[in-house]
Amino acid sequence: MNFSDYQRLSRCTAQYPSIGHAVIYPTLGLTNEAGEVAGKIKKIFRDKAGAIGEADREALKAELGDVLWYLAQVCTELNLSLEDVARHNLDKLASRQARGAIGGEGDER
């Protein structure tokens, strides 16, 4: 599956309340889901000395899928294609790498 297909198909399940601008709800959902990913990773290091087992990997896959879903909805609400966002990000990182600034905030260099 490519990003365009995912963005289009994910939209079929996009049902969320209107709370002002349409981008607000999926943005809040994105931050919430990203926090859940971070929380699961934190607990793996706290409780399992960083050993990521198959059950952990499956749980993280589910949470990362939720992150992807909300990211796709934010892009849609902003009239951006997820594919264009991904390409722009890779181009930006390649530029930073070419300038020797991949390790930090390369936009200032």
PDB file of C-alpha atoms in Angstrom:
ATOM      1  CA  MET A   1       0.000   0.000   0.000  1.00  0.00           C
ATOM      2  CA  ASN A   2       1.239   3.489  -0.766  1.00  0.00           C
ATOM      3  CA  PHE A   3       0.640   6.712   1.149  1.00  0.00           C
ATOM      4  CA  SER A   4      -1.984   7.988  -1.285  1.00  0.00           C
ATOM      5  CA  ASP A   5      -4.065   4.830  -0.969  1.00  0.00           C
ATOM      6  CA  TYR A   6      -3.715   4.841   2.803  1.00  0.00           C
ATOM      7  CA  GLN A   7      -4.757   8.483   3.095  1.00  0.00           C
ATOM      8  CA  ARG A   8      -7.790   7.944   0.859  1.00  0.00           C
ATOM      9  CA  LEU A   9      -8.872   4.708   2.565  1.00  0.00           C
ATOM     10  CA  SER A  10      -8.280   5.993   6.090  1.00  0.00           C
ATOM     11  CA  ARG A  11     -10.644   8.844   5.379  1.00  0.00           C
ATOM     12  CA  CYS A  12     -13.520   6.341   5.228  1.00  0.00           C
ATOM     13  CA  THR A  13     -13.189   5.874   8.990  1.00  0.00           C
ATOM     14  CA  ALA A  14     -12.666   9.535   9.878  1.00  0.00           C
ATOM     15  CA  GLN A  15     -15.575  10.376  12.154  1.00  0.00           C
ATOM     16  CA  TYR A  16     -14.778  12.928  14.786  1.00  0.00           C
ATOM     17  CA  PRO A  17     -16.555  15.839  16.403  1.00  0.00           C
ATOM     18  CA  SER A  18     -16.353  19.355  15.106  1.00  0.00           C
ATOM     19  CA  ILE A  19     -14.625  21.425  17.771  1.00  0.00           C
ATOM     20  CA  GLY A  20     -13.808  24.561  15.865  1.00  0.00           C
ATOM     21  CA  HIS A  21     -11.442  24.082  12.950  1.00  0.00           C
ATOM     22  CA  ALA A  22     -11.499  20.544  11.538  1.00  0.00           C
ATOM     23  CA  VAL A  23      -7.745  20.113  12.106  1.00  0.00           C
ATOM     24  CA  ILE A  24      -8.007  20.418  15.911  1.00  0.00           C
ATOM     25  CA  TYR A  25      -9.386  16.975  16.777  1.00  0.00           C
ATOM     26  CA  PRO A  26      -6.992  14.894  14.658  1.00  0.00           C
ATOM     27  CA  THR A  27      -4.049  16.998  15.845  1.00  0.00           C
ATOM     28  CA  LEU A  28      -4.938  16.292  19.456  1.00  0.00           C
ATOM     29  CA  GLY A  29      -5.400  12.623  18.582  1.00  0.00           C
ATOM     30  CA  LEU A  30      -1.975  12.555  16.921  1.00  0.00           C
ATOM     31  CA  THR A  31      -0.239  13.928  20.003  1.00  0.00           C
ATOM     32  CA  ASN A  32      -2.161  11.542  22.252  1.00  0.00           C
ATOM     33  CA  GLU A  33      -1.231   8.492  20.177  1.00  0.00           C
ATOM     34  CA  ALA A  34       2.417   9.586  19.903  1.00  0.00           C
ATOM     35  CA  GLY A  35       2.410   9.832  23.698  1.00  0.00           C
ATOM     36  CA  GLU A  36       1.083   6.283  23.933  1.00  0.00           C
ATOM     37  CA  VAL A  37       3.970   5.066  21.764  1.00  0.00           C
ATOM     38  CA  ALA A  38       6.435   6.902  24.008  1.00  0.00           C
ATOM     39  CA  GLY A  39       4.777   5.489  27.125  1.00  0.00           C
ATOM     40  CA  LYS A  40       5.053   1.923  25.853  1.00  0.00           C
ATOM     41  CA  ILE A  41       8.735   2.424  25.005  1.00  0.00           C
ATOM     42  CA  LYS A  42       9.335   3.982  28.440  1.00  0.00           C
ATOM     43  CA  LYS A  43       7.799   0.972  30.173  1.00  0.00           C
ATOM     44  CA  ILE A  44       9.855  -1.452  28.090  1.00  0.00           C
ATOM     45  CA  PHE A  45      13.019   0.252  29.316  1.00  0.00           C
ATOM     46  CA  ARG A  46      11.726   0.647  32.852  1.00  0.00           C
ATOM     47  CA  ASP A  47      10.310  -2.846  33.299  1.00  0.00           C
ATOM     48  CA  LYS A  48      12.160  -5.023  30.792  1.00  0.00           C
ATOM     49  CA  ALA A  49      15.651  -3.483  30.613  1.00  0.00           C
ATOM     50  CA  GLY A  50      14.917  -2.409  27.039  1.00  0.00           C
ATOM     51  CA  ALA A  51      14.207  -5.905  25.717  1.00  0.00           C
ATOM     52  CA  ILE A  52      11.507  -5.526  23.060  1.00  0.00           C
ATOM     53  CA  GLY A  53       9.569  -8.772  22.750  1.00  0.00           C
ATOM     54  CA  GLU A  54       7.127  -9.859  20.074  1.00  0.00           C
ATOM     55  CA  ALA A  55       4.099  -8.800  22.162  1.00  0.00           C
ATOM     56  CA  ASP A  56       5.691  -5.371  22.635  1.00  0.00           C
ATOM     57  CA  ARG A  57       6.353  -5.111  18.905  1.00  0.00           C
ATOM     58  CA  GLU A  58       2.709  -5.950  18.126  1.00  0.00           C
ATOM     59  CA  ALA A  59       1.440  -3.414  20.675  1.00  0.00           C
ATOM     60  CA  LEU A  60       3.750  -0.768  19.203  1.00  0.00           C
ATOM     61  CA  LYS A  61       2.592  -1.638  15.691  1.00  0.00           C
ATOM     62  CA  ALA A  62      -1.003  -0.969  16.755  1.00  0.00           C
ATOM     63  CA  GLU A  63      -0.095   2.354  18.379  1.00  0.00           C
ATOM     64  CA  LEU A  64       2.056   3.424  15.434  1.00  0.00           C
ATOM     65  CA  GLY A  65      -0.873   2.614  13.158  1.00  0.00           C
ATOM     66  CA  ASP A  66      -2.987   4.988  15.215  1.00  0.00           C
ATOM     67  CA  VAL A  67      -0.282   7.661  14.849  1.00  0.00           C
ATOM     68  CA  LEU A  68      -0.308   7.109  11.082  1.00  0.00           C
ATOM     69  CA  TRP A  69      -4.114   7.329  10.938  1.00  0.00           C
ATOM     70  CA  TYR A  70      -4.206  10.635  12.795  1.00  0.00           C
ATOM     71  CA  LEU A  71      -1.304  11.999  10.738  1.00  0.00           C
ATOM     72  CA  ALA A  72      -3.215  11.156   7.567  1.00  0.00           C
ATOM     73  CA  GLN A  73      -6.283  12.991   8.897  1.00  0.00           C
ATOM     74  CA  VAL A  74      -4.238  16.074   9.835  1.00  0.00           C
ATOM     75  CA  CYS A  75      -2.770  16.089   6.323  1.00  0.00           C
ATOM     76  CA  THR A  76      -6.218  15.734   4.777  1.00  0.00           C
ATOM     77  CA  GLU A  77      -7.663  18.546   6.884  1.00  0.00           C
ATOM     78  CA  LEU A  78      -4.768  20.775   5.757  1.00  0.00           C
ATOM     79  CA  ASN A  79      -5.254  19.728   2.123  1.00  0.00           C
ATOM     80  CA  LEU A  80      -1.802  18.130   2.067  1.00  0.00           C
ATOM     81  CA  SER A  81      -0.970  14.750   0.660  1.00  0.00           C
ATOM     82  CA  LEU A  82       0.779  12.368   3.021  1.00  0.00           C
ATOM     83  CA  GLU A  83       2.974  11.406   0.074  1.00  0.00           C
ATOM     84  CA  ASP A  84       4.055  15.049  -0.448  1.00  0.00           C
ATOM     85  CA  VAL A  85       4.767  15.436   3.272  1.00  0.00           C
ATOM     86  CA  ALA A  86       6.917  12.279   3.233  1.00  0.00           C
ATOM     87  CA  ARG A  87       8.810  13.401   0.120  1.00  0.00           C
ATOM     88  CA  HIS A  88       9.388  16.889   1.550  1.00  0.00           C
ATOM     89  CA  ASN A  89      10.750  15.368   4.753  1.00  0.00           C
ATOM     90  CA  LEU A  90      13.194  13.127   2.874  1.00  0.00           C
ATOM     91  CA  ASP A  91      14.325  16.053   0.731  1.00  0.00           C
ATOM     92  CA  LYS A  92      14.876  18.190   3.849  1.00  0.00           C
ATOM     93  CA  LEU A  93      16.887  15.443   5.541  1.00  0.00           C
ATOM     94  CA  ALA A  94      18.968  14.828   2.418  1.00  0.00           C
ATOM     95  CA  SER A  95      19.750  18.543   2.297  1.00  0.00           C
ATOM     96  CA  ARG A  96      20.797  18.516   5.943  1.00  0.00           C
ATOM     97  CA  GLN A  97      22.962  15.464   5.351  1.00  0.00           C
ATOM     98  CA  ALA A  98      24.636  17.113   2.353  1.00  0.00           C
ATOM     99  CA  ARG A  99      25.405  20.149   4.532  1.00  0.00           C
ATOM    100  CA  GLY A 100      26.758  17.976   7.347  1.00  0.00           C
ATOM    101  CA  ALA A 101      23.897  19.064   9.593  1.00  0.00           C
ATOM    102  CA  ILE A 102      21.959  15.797   9.922  1.00  0.00           C
ATOM    103  CA  GLY A 103      22.572  15.566  13.677  1.00  0.00           C
ATOM    104  CA  GLY A 104      20.862  18.769  14.692  1.00  0.00           C
ATOM    105  CA  GLU A 105      18.570  21.516  13.600  1.00  0.00           C
ATOM    106  CA  GLY A 106      20.075  21.864  10.156  1.00  0.00           C
ATOM    107  CA  ASP A 107      17.770  24.607   8.955  1.00  0.00           C
ATOM    108  CA  GLU A 108      19.920  27.171  10.762  1.00  0.00           C
ATOM    109  CA  ARG A 109      23.095  26.089   8.945  1.00  0.00           C
TER     110      ARG A 109
END
